[in-house]
Amino acid sequence: MKKYMFMAVAGMLALSSCSNDDNDIQDVQNAPRQMTFTAGYNEGGETRATLNGSTKKVSFDANDKISILSAKNTNTQFTTSAGGASATFSGTATDDSKFYAVYPYTAGLTLSGDVISGVNIPNDQTDAASSGCGWDPNAAIAYATTTGSSLQFHNACALLKVTNNTGEVADIMIDKGSGEGITGMFDLDTSTGALTCTSHYSDVYVFGVPNNKTIYIAVAPGTYGDFSASAITSMNFKRKEKLSVTFQKGKIYNLGNVSDWDGY
């Protein structure tokens, strides 16, 4: 009897040992490790990162940051050390079957299925007035998915092109009138590229645009009624109005020179 009891206990210990080994293997598989993703753009250079006004060439800048998410990974920051039309982003994450990415890195993003929540198109895009590329680097949102290590980004926003040629510094403001939020917080469905507004602003502005400066203002795609663009200088107030406009993601819409807008 003692012999059988000893054999039973030994068998249980052996099973316990195997189980622990399996857990150790599983833990290794789920352990975060250094990873890299190679990123580019799908839209043929219409928008994002550094935009050259004549060629519309898209490229990443050194030290650009993206958000990486997956079923096993909460919002994780990946960074590139060198810019270019294609860039390698490095960071630490756990292996998974599918990854989701958002440019630029945005704190507070969450993932549910194919939908990323917490995407922010700011209504204050004043950084566009001083940036070398002519837009606020936090405003032009792009997204990508991959089952491997290659990310092909798609632009989620439309860009409105405005040139201040008034001879003075100007404050540029866009107002959408009725309809969905033109800026604010959005849910991004990566399977379709659709943005659903969760907390909206009806306007967007860029303060202190220098004379002879061209800026690009990021807005959510959609159809907006009573659309208007305004420019205020120390000497004049200019306004461009349309009853209804439709903006598509990944497209640039030229609102022209401020001097050609109606004066008040």
Coordinates of N, CA and C in Angstrom, one line a residue, residues 99-264:
F99 N -1.2 43.7 -34.9 CA -0.9 45.0 -34.3 C -1.6 46.1 -35.0
Y100 N -1.9 47.2 -34.2 CA -2.5 48.4 -34.6 C -1.6 49.6 -34.3
A101 N -1.5 50.5 -35.2 CA -0.6 51.7 -35.0 C -1.4 53.0 -35.3
V102 N -1.0 54.0 -34.5 CA -1.5 55.4 -34.8 C -0.4 56.4 -34.8
Y103 N -0.4 57.2 -35.8 CA 0.6 58.4 -35.8 C -0.2 59.6 -35.5
P104 N 0.3 60.5 -34.6 CA 1.4 60.4 -33.8 C 1.1 59.6 -32.5
Y105 N 2.1 59.3 -31.7 CA 1.8 58.7 -30.4 C 0.8 59.6 -29.6
T106 N -0.2 58.9 -29.1 CA -1.2 59.7 -28.3 C -1.5 58.9 -27.0
A107 N -1.3 59.6 -25.9 CA -1.6 59.0 -24.6 C -3.1 58.7 -24.5
G108 N -3.4 57.6 -23.8 CA -4.8 57.3 -23.5 C -5.6 56.5 -24.6
L109 N -4.9 56.1 -25.7 CA -5.6 55.3 -26.7 C -6.0 53.9 -26.1
T110 N -7.1 53.4 -26.5 CA -7.6 52.1 -26.1 C -8.1 51.3 -27.4
L111 N -8.0 50.0 -27.3 CA -8.4 49.2 -28.5 C -9.5 48.2 -28.1
S112 N -10.5 48.1 -28.9 CA -11.6 47.2 -28.8 C -12.0 46.6 -30.1
G113 N -11.6 45.4 -30.4 CA -11.8 44.8 -31.7 C -10.9 45.6 -32.7
D114 N -11.4 46.1 -33.8 CA -10.7 46.9 -34.7 C -10.8 48.4 -34.5
V115 N -11.4 48.8 -33.4 CA -11.7 50.2 -33.1 C -10.8 50.8 -32.1
I116 N -10.1 51.9 -32.4 CA -9.2 52.6 -31.5 C -9.9 53.8 -31.0
S117 N -10.1 53.9 -29.7 CA -10.7 55.1 -29.0 C -9.7 56.0 -28.4
G118 N -10.1 57.3 -28.4 CA -9.2 58.3 -27.8 C -8.4 59.1 -28.8
V119 N -8.7 58.9 -30.1 CA -8.0 59.7 -31.1 C -8.4 61.2 -31.1
N120 N -7.4 62.0 -31.1 CA -7.6 63.5 -30.9 C -7.2 64.3 -32.0
I121 N -8.1 65.0 -32.7 CA -7.8 66.1 -33.6 C -8.0 67.4 -32.9
P122 N -6.9 68.1 -32.5 CA -7.0 69.3 -31.7 C -7.7 70.4 -32.4
N123 N -8.5 71.2 -31.7 CA -9.1 72.4 -32.4 C -8.1 73.6 -32.3
D124 N -7.1 73.5 -31.4 CA -6.0 74.5 -31.4 C -4.8 74.0 -32.1
Q125 N -4.6 74.4 -33.4 CA -3.5 73.9 -34.2 C -2.5 75.0 -34.5
T126 N -2.3 75.9 -33.5 CA -1.4 77.0 -33.6 C 0.0 76.6 -34.0
D127 N 0.4 75.4 -33.6 CA 1.8 75.0 -33.9 C 2.0 75.0 -35.4
A128 N 1.0 74.9 -36.2 CA 1.1 75.0 -37.7 C 1.8 76.3 -38.1
A129 N 1.6 77.3 -37.4 CA 2.1 78.6 -37.7 C 3.7 78.7 -37.7
S130 N 4.3 77.8 -36.8 CA 5.7 77.9 -36.6 C 6.4 76.6 -37.1
S131 N 5.7 75.6 -37.4 CA 6.3 74.3 -37.8 C 6.9 74.4 -39.2
G132 N 7.9 73.7 -39.5 CA 8.6 73.7 -40.8 C 7.7 73.1 -41.9
C133 N 6.8 72.1 -41.5 CA 6.0 71.5 -42.5 C 4.7 72.2 -42.7
G134 N 4.4 73.2 -41.9 CA 3.2 74.0 -42.1 C 1.9 73.4 -41.5
W135 N 2.1 72.4 -40.7 CA 0.9 71.9 -39.9 C 1.3 71.5 -38.5
D136 N 0.3 71.4 -37.6 CA 0.5 71.0 -36.3 C 0.9 69.5 -36.3
P137 N 2.1 69.1 -35.8 CA 2.5 67.7 -35.9 C 1.6 66.7 -35.1
N138 N 0.8 67.2 -34.2 CA -0.1 66.4 -33.4 C -1.5 66.2 -34.1
A139 N -1.7 66.9 -35.2 CA -3.1 67.0 -35.7 C -3.4 66.0 -36.9
A140 N -2.4 65.7 -37.7 CA -2.7 64.9 -38.9 C -2.6 63.4 -38.6
I141 N -3.7 62.9 -38.2 CA -3.7 61.5 -37.7 C -3.6 60.5 -38.8
A142 N -2.8 59.4 -38.6 CA -2.8 58.3 -39.5 C -2.8 57.0 -38.7
Y143 N -3.2 55.9 -39.4 CA -3.4 54.6 -38.8 C -2.9 53.5 -39.7
A144 N -2.5 52.4 -39.1 CA -2.1 51.2 -39.8 C -2.4 49.9 -39.0
T145 N -2.4 48.8 -39.7 CA -2.5 47.5 -39.0 C -1.6 46.5 -39.7
T146 N -1.2 45.5 -39.0 CA -0.3 44.5 -39.6 C -0.4 43.2 -38.8
T147 N -0.2 42.1 -39.5 CA 0.0 40.8 -38.9 C 1.5 40.4 -38.9
G148 N 2.3 41.3 -39.3 CA 3.8 41.0 -39.3 C 4.5 42.2 -38.7
S149 N 5.5 42.8 -39.4 CA 6.2 43.9 -38.9 C 6.3 45.1 -39.9
S150 N 5.4 45.1 -40.9 CA 5.4 46.2 -41.9 C 4.1 46.9 -41.7
L151 N 4.2 48.3 -41.5 CA 3.1 49.1 -41.3 C 2.9 50.1 -42.5
Q152 N 1.8 50.0 -43.1 CA 1.4 50.9 -44.2 C 0.4 51.9 -43.7
F153 N 0.7 53.1 -43.4 CA -0.2 54.1 -42.8 C -1.2 54.7 -43.8
H154 N -2.4 54.9 -43.3 CA -3.4 55.6 -44.1 C -3.8 56.9 -43.3
N155 N -4.0 58.0 -44.0 CA -4.4 59.2 -43.4 C -5.9 59.2 -43.0
A156 N -6.1 59.6 -41.7 CA -7.5 59.6 -41.2 C -8.1 60.9 -41.4
C157 N -7.4 62.0 -41.6 CA -7.9 63.4 -41.7 C -7.9 63.9 -43.2
A158 N -8.6 65.0 -43.3 CA -8.4 65.8 -44.5 C -7.6 67.1 -44.1
L159 N -6.9 67.7 -45.1 CA -6.1 68.9 -44.8 C -6.7 70.1 -45.6
L160 N -6.8 71.2 -44.9 CA -7.3 72.4 -45.5 C -6.1 73.4 -45.7
K161 N -5.7 73.7 -46.9 CA -4.6 74.5 -47.2 C -5.0 76.0 -47.3
V162 N -4.2 76.8 -46.5 CA -4.5 78.3 -46.5 C -3.2 79.0 -46.6
T163 N -3.1 80.0 -47.5 CA -1.9 80.9 -47.6 C -2.2 82.3 -47.1
N164 N -1.5 82.7 -46.1 CA -1.7 84.1 -45.6 C -0.8 85.0 -46.5
N165 N -1.4 85.8 -47.3 CA -0.6 86.8 -48.1 C -1.1 88.2 -47.9
T166 N -1.5 88.5 -46.7 CA -2.2 89.8 -46.4 C -1.1 90.9 -46.1
G167 N 0.1 90.5 -46.0 CA 1.1 91.5 -45.6 C 1.3 91.6 -44.1
E168 N 0.4 90.9 -43.3 CA 0.5 91.0 -41.9 C 0.4 89.6 -41.3
V169 N 0.6 89.5 -40.0 CA 0.4 88.3 -39.2 C -1.2 88.1 -39.2
A170 N -1.6 86.9 -39.3 CA -3.1 86.6 -39.3 C -3.4 85.5 -38.4
D171 N -4.6 85.6 -37.8 CA -5.2 84.5 -37.1 C -6.3 83.8 -38.0
I172 N -6.1 82.5 -38.2 CA -7.0 81.8 -39.2 C -7.9 80.9 -38.4
M173 N -9.2 81.0 -38.7 CA -10.2 80.2 -38.0 C -11.1 79.5 -39.0
I174 N -11.4 78.2 -38.7 CA -12.4 77.4 -39.5 C -13.6 77.1 -38.7
D175 N -14.8 77.3 -39.2 CA -16.0 77.0 -38.5 C -16.9 76.1 -39.4
K176 N -17.4 75.0 -38.9 CA -18.2 74.1 -39.7 C -19.7 74.3 -39.8
G177 N -20.2 75.2 -38.9 CA -21.6 75.3 -38.8 C -22.3 74.1 -38.3
S178 N -23.3 73.6 -38.9 CA -24.0 72.4 -38.4 C -23.3 71.1 -38.8
G179 N -23.7 70.0 -38.1 CA -23.1 68.7 -38.5 C -22.2 68.1 -37.4
E180 N -21.5 67.1 -37.7 CA -20.6 66.4 -36.8 C -19.4 67.3 -36.5
G181 N -18.7 66.9 -35.4 CA -17.6 67.7 -35.0 C -16.5 67.7 -36.0
I182 N -15.9 68.8 -36.3 CA -14.8 68.9 -37.3 C -13.5 68.6 -36.6
T183 N -13.4 68.8 -35.3 CA -12.2 68.4 -34.5 C -12.7 67.9 -33.2
G184 N -11.8 67.3 -32.3 CA -12.2 66.8 -31.0 C -11.7 65.4 -30.9
M185 N -12.5 64.6 -30.1 CA -12.1 63.2 -29.8 C -13.0 62.3 -30.7
F186 N -12.3 61.2 -31.1 CA -13.0 60.3 -32.1 C -12.6 58.8 -31.8
D187 N -13.5 57.9 -32.2 CA -13.2 56.5 -32.3 C -12.9 56.3 -33.8
L188 N -11.8 55.5 -34.0 CA -11.3 55.3 -35.3 C -11.4 53.8 -35.6
D189 N -12.3 53.5 -36.6 CA -12.5 52.1 -37.1 C -11.4 51.8 -38.1
T190 N -10.4 51.0 -37.7 CA -9.3 50.7 -38.6 C -9.7 49.8 -39.8
S191 N -10.8 49.2 -39.8 CA -11.2 48.3 -40.9 C -11.8 49.2 -42.0
T192 N -12.3 50.4 -41.7 CA -12.9 51.2 -42.7 C -12.2 52.6 -42.8
G193 N -11.5 53.0 -41.8 CA -10.9 54.4 -41.7 C -11.9 55.4 -41.2
A194 N -13.1 55.0 -40.8 CA -14.2 55.9 -40.4 C -13.9 56.5 -39.0
L195 N -14.1 57.8 -38.8 CA -14.0 58.4 -37.5 C -15.4 58.7 -37.0
T196 N -15.6 58.3 -35.8 CA -16.9 58.6 -35.1 C -16.6 59.6 -33.9
C197 N -17.3 60.7 -34.0 CA -17.0 61.8 -33.0 C -17.6 61.4 -31.6
T198 N -16.8 61.5 -30.6 CA -17.3 61.2 -29.2 C -17.3 62.5 -28.4
S199 N -16.6 63.5 -28.7 CA -16.5 64.8 -28.0 C -16.0 65.8 -29.0
H200 N -16.9 66.7 -29.4 CA -16.6 67.5 -30.6 C -16.4 69.0 -30.3
Y201 N -15.6 69.6 -31.3 CA -15.5 71.1 -31.4 C -16.1 71.5 -32.8
S202 N -16.7 72.6 -32.8 CA -17.3 73.1 -34.1 C -16.3 73.9 -34.9
D203 N -15.1 74.1 -34.3 CA -14.2 75.0 -35.0 C -12.7 74.5 -34.8
V204 N -11.8 75.2 -35.5 CA -10.4 74.9 -35.4 C -9.7 76.2 -35.8
Y205 N -8.6 76.5 -35.1 CA -7.9 77.8 -35.3 C -6.4 77.7 -35.3
V206 N -5.7 78.6 -36.0 CA -4.3 78.7 -36.0 C -3.9 80.2 -35.7
F207 N -3.4 80.5 -34.6 CA -3.1 81.9 -34.2 C -1.6 82.3 -34.7
G208 N -1.5 83.5 -35.1 CA -0.1 84.0 -35.4 C 0.5 83.5 -36.7
V209 N -0.2 83.3 -37.8 CA 0.3 82.8 -39.0 C 1.1 84.0 -39.7
P210 N 2.4 83.8 -39.9 CA 3.2 84.8 -40.5 C 2.8 85.1 -42.0
N211 N 3.1 86.3 -42.4 CA 2.8 86.7 -43.8 C 3.6 85.8 -44.8
N212 N 3.0 85.4 -45.9 CA 3.6 84.5 -46.9 C 3.8 83.1 -46.4
K213 N 3.0 82.7 -45.4 CA 3.1 81.4 -44.8 C 1.9 80.6 -45.3
T214 N 2.2 79.3 -45.8 CA 1.1 78.4 -46.1 C 1.0 77.4 -45.0
I215 N -0.2 77.2 -44.5 CA -0.5 76.2 -43.5 C -1.5 75.2 -43.9
Y216 N -1.5 74.1 -43.2 CA -2.4 73.0 -43.5 C -3.1 72.6 -42.2
I217 N -4.4 72.7 -42.2 CA -5.3 72.5 -41.0 C -6.0 71.2 -41.1
A218 N -5.7 70.3 -40.1 CA -6.3 68.9 -40.2 C -7.7 69.0 -39.6
V219 N -8.7 68.3 -40.3 CA -10.1 68.3 -39.9 C -10.6 66.8 -40.1
A220 N -11.6 66.5 -39.4 CA -12.2 65.2 -39.6 C -13.0 65.2 -41.0
P221 N -12.9 64.1 -41.7 CA -13.7 64.0 -43.0 C -15.2 64.1 -42.7
G222 N -15.9 64.6 -43.7 CA -17.3 64.7 -43.5 C -17.9 65.8 -44.4
T223 N -19.2 65.9 -44.3 CA -20.0 67.0 -45.0 C -20.4 68.0 -43.9
Y224 N -20.1 69.3 -44.2 CA -20.4 70.3 -43.2 C -21.2 71.4 -43.8
G225 N -22.3 71.8 -43.1 CA -23.1 72.9 -43.6 C -22.6 74.3 -43.0
D226 N -22.9 75.3 -43.8 CA -22.5 76.7 -43.3 C -21.0 76.8 -43.0
F227 N -20.2 76.2 -43.8 CA -18.8 76.2 -43.6 C -18.2 77.6 -43.9
S228 N -17.2 78.0 -43.0 CA -16.6 79.3 -43.2 C -15.1 79.3 -42.8
A229 N -14.3 80.0 -43.4 CA -12.9 80.2 -43.0 C -12.7 81.7 -42.9
S230 N -12.1 82.1 -41.7 CA -11.9 83.5 -41.4 C -10.4 83.8 -41.1
A231 N -10.0 85.1 -41.5 CA -8.7 85.5 -41.2 C -8.8 86.9 -40.6
I232 N -8.1 87.1 -39.4 CA -8.2 88.4 -38.8 C -6.7 88.9 -38.7
T233 N -6.5 90.2 -39.2 CA -5.3 90.9 -39.0 C -5.6 92.2 -38.2
S234 N -4.5 93.0 -38.0 CA -4.7 94.2 -37.3 C -5.5 95.2 -38.1
M235 N -5.6 95.0 -39.5 CA -6.2 96.0 -40.4 C -7.5 95.5 -41.0
N236 N -7.7 94.2 -41.0 CA -8.8 93.7 -41.8 C -9.3 92.4 -41.3
F237 N -10.5 92.0 -41.8 CA -11.2 90.8 -41.4 C -11.6 90.1 -42.8
K238 N -11.1 89.0 -43.1 CA -11.4 88.3 -44.3 C -12.2 87.0 -44.0
R239 N -13.1 86.7 -45.0 CA -14.0 85.5 -44.7 C -14.3 84.8 -46.0
K240 N -14.2 83.5 -46.0 CA -14.6 82.7 -47.1 C -15.7 81.8 -46.7
E241 N -16.8 81.7 -47.4 CA -18.0 81.0 -47.0 C -18.5 80.0 -48.0
K242 N -19.0 78.9 -47.6 CA -19.7 78.0 -48.5 C -20.9 77.4 -47.7
L243 N -22.0 77.1 -48.5 CA -23.2 76.6 -47.8 C -22.9 75.2 -47.3
S244 N -22.2 74.4 -48.1 CA -21.9 73.0 -47.7 C -20.6 72.5 -48.4
V245 N -19.8 71.8 -47.7 CA -18.6 71.3 -48.2 C -18.5 69.8 -47.7
T246 N -17.8 69.0 -48.5 CA -17.5 67.6 -48.2 C -15.9 67.4 -48.3
F247 N -15.4 66.9 -47.2 CA -13.9 66.7 -47.2 C -13.7 65.1 -47.0
Q248 N -12.8 64.6 -47.8 CA -12.5 63.2 -47.7 C -11.1 63.0 -47.1
K249 N -11.0 61.8 -46.4 CA -9.7 61.6 -45.7 C -8.6 61.4 -46.7
G250 N -7.4 61.9 -46.3 CA -6.2 61.7 -47.2 C -6.1 62.7 -48.3
K251 N -7.0 63.7 -48.3 CA -7.0 64.7 -49.4 C -6.7 66.1 -48.9
I252 N -6.1 66.9 -49.7 CA -5.8 68.3 -49.4 C -6.7 69.2 -50.2
Y253 N -7.4 70.1 -49.5 CA -8.3 71.1 -50.1 C -7.8 72.5 -50.0
N254 N -7.5 73.1 -51.1 CA -6.9 74.4 -51.2 C -8.0 75.5 -51.0
L255 N -7.9 76.2 -49.9 CA -8.8 77.3 -49.6 C -8.3 78.6 -50.2
G256 N -7.1 78.6 -50.8 CA -6.6 79.7 -51.6 C -5.9 80.7 -50.7
N257 N -5.6 81.9 -51.3 CA -5.0 83.0 -50.6 C -6.0 83.8 -49.8
V258 N -5.6 84.2 -48.6 CA -6.5 85.0 -47.8 C -6.9 86.3 -48.5
S259 N -6.0 86.9 -49.2 CA -6.3 88.2 -49.9 C -7.4 88.1 -50.9
D260 N -7.7 86.9 -51.3 CA -8.8 86.6 -52.3 C -10.2 86.4 -51.6
W261 N -10.2 86.3 -50.3 CA -11.4 86.1 -49.5 C -12.1 87.4 -49.4
D262 N -13.4 87.4 -49.2 CA -14.2 88.6 -49.0 C -13.7 89.4 -47.8
G263 N -13.6 90.7 -47.9 CA -13.2 91.6 -46.8 C -14.4 92.2 -46.1
Y264 N -14.2 92.5 -44.8 CA -15.3 93.1 -44.0 C -14.8 94.5 -43.5

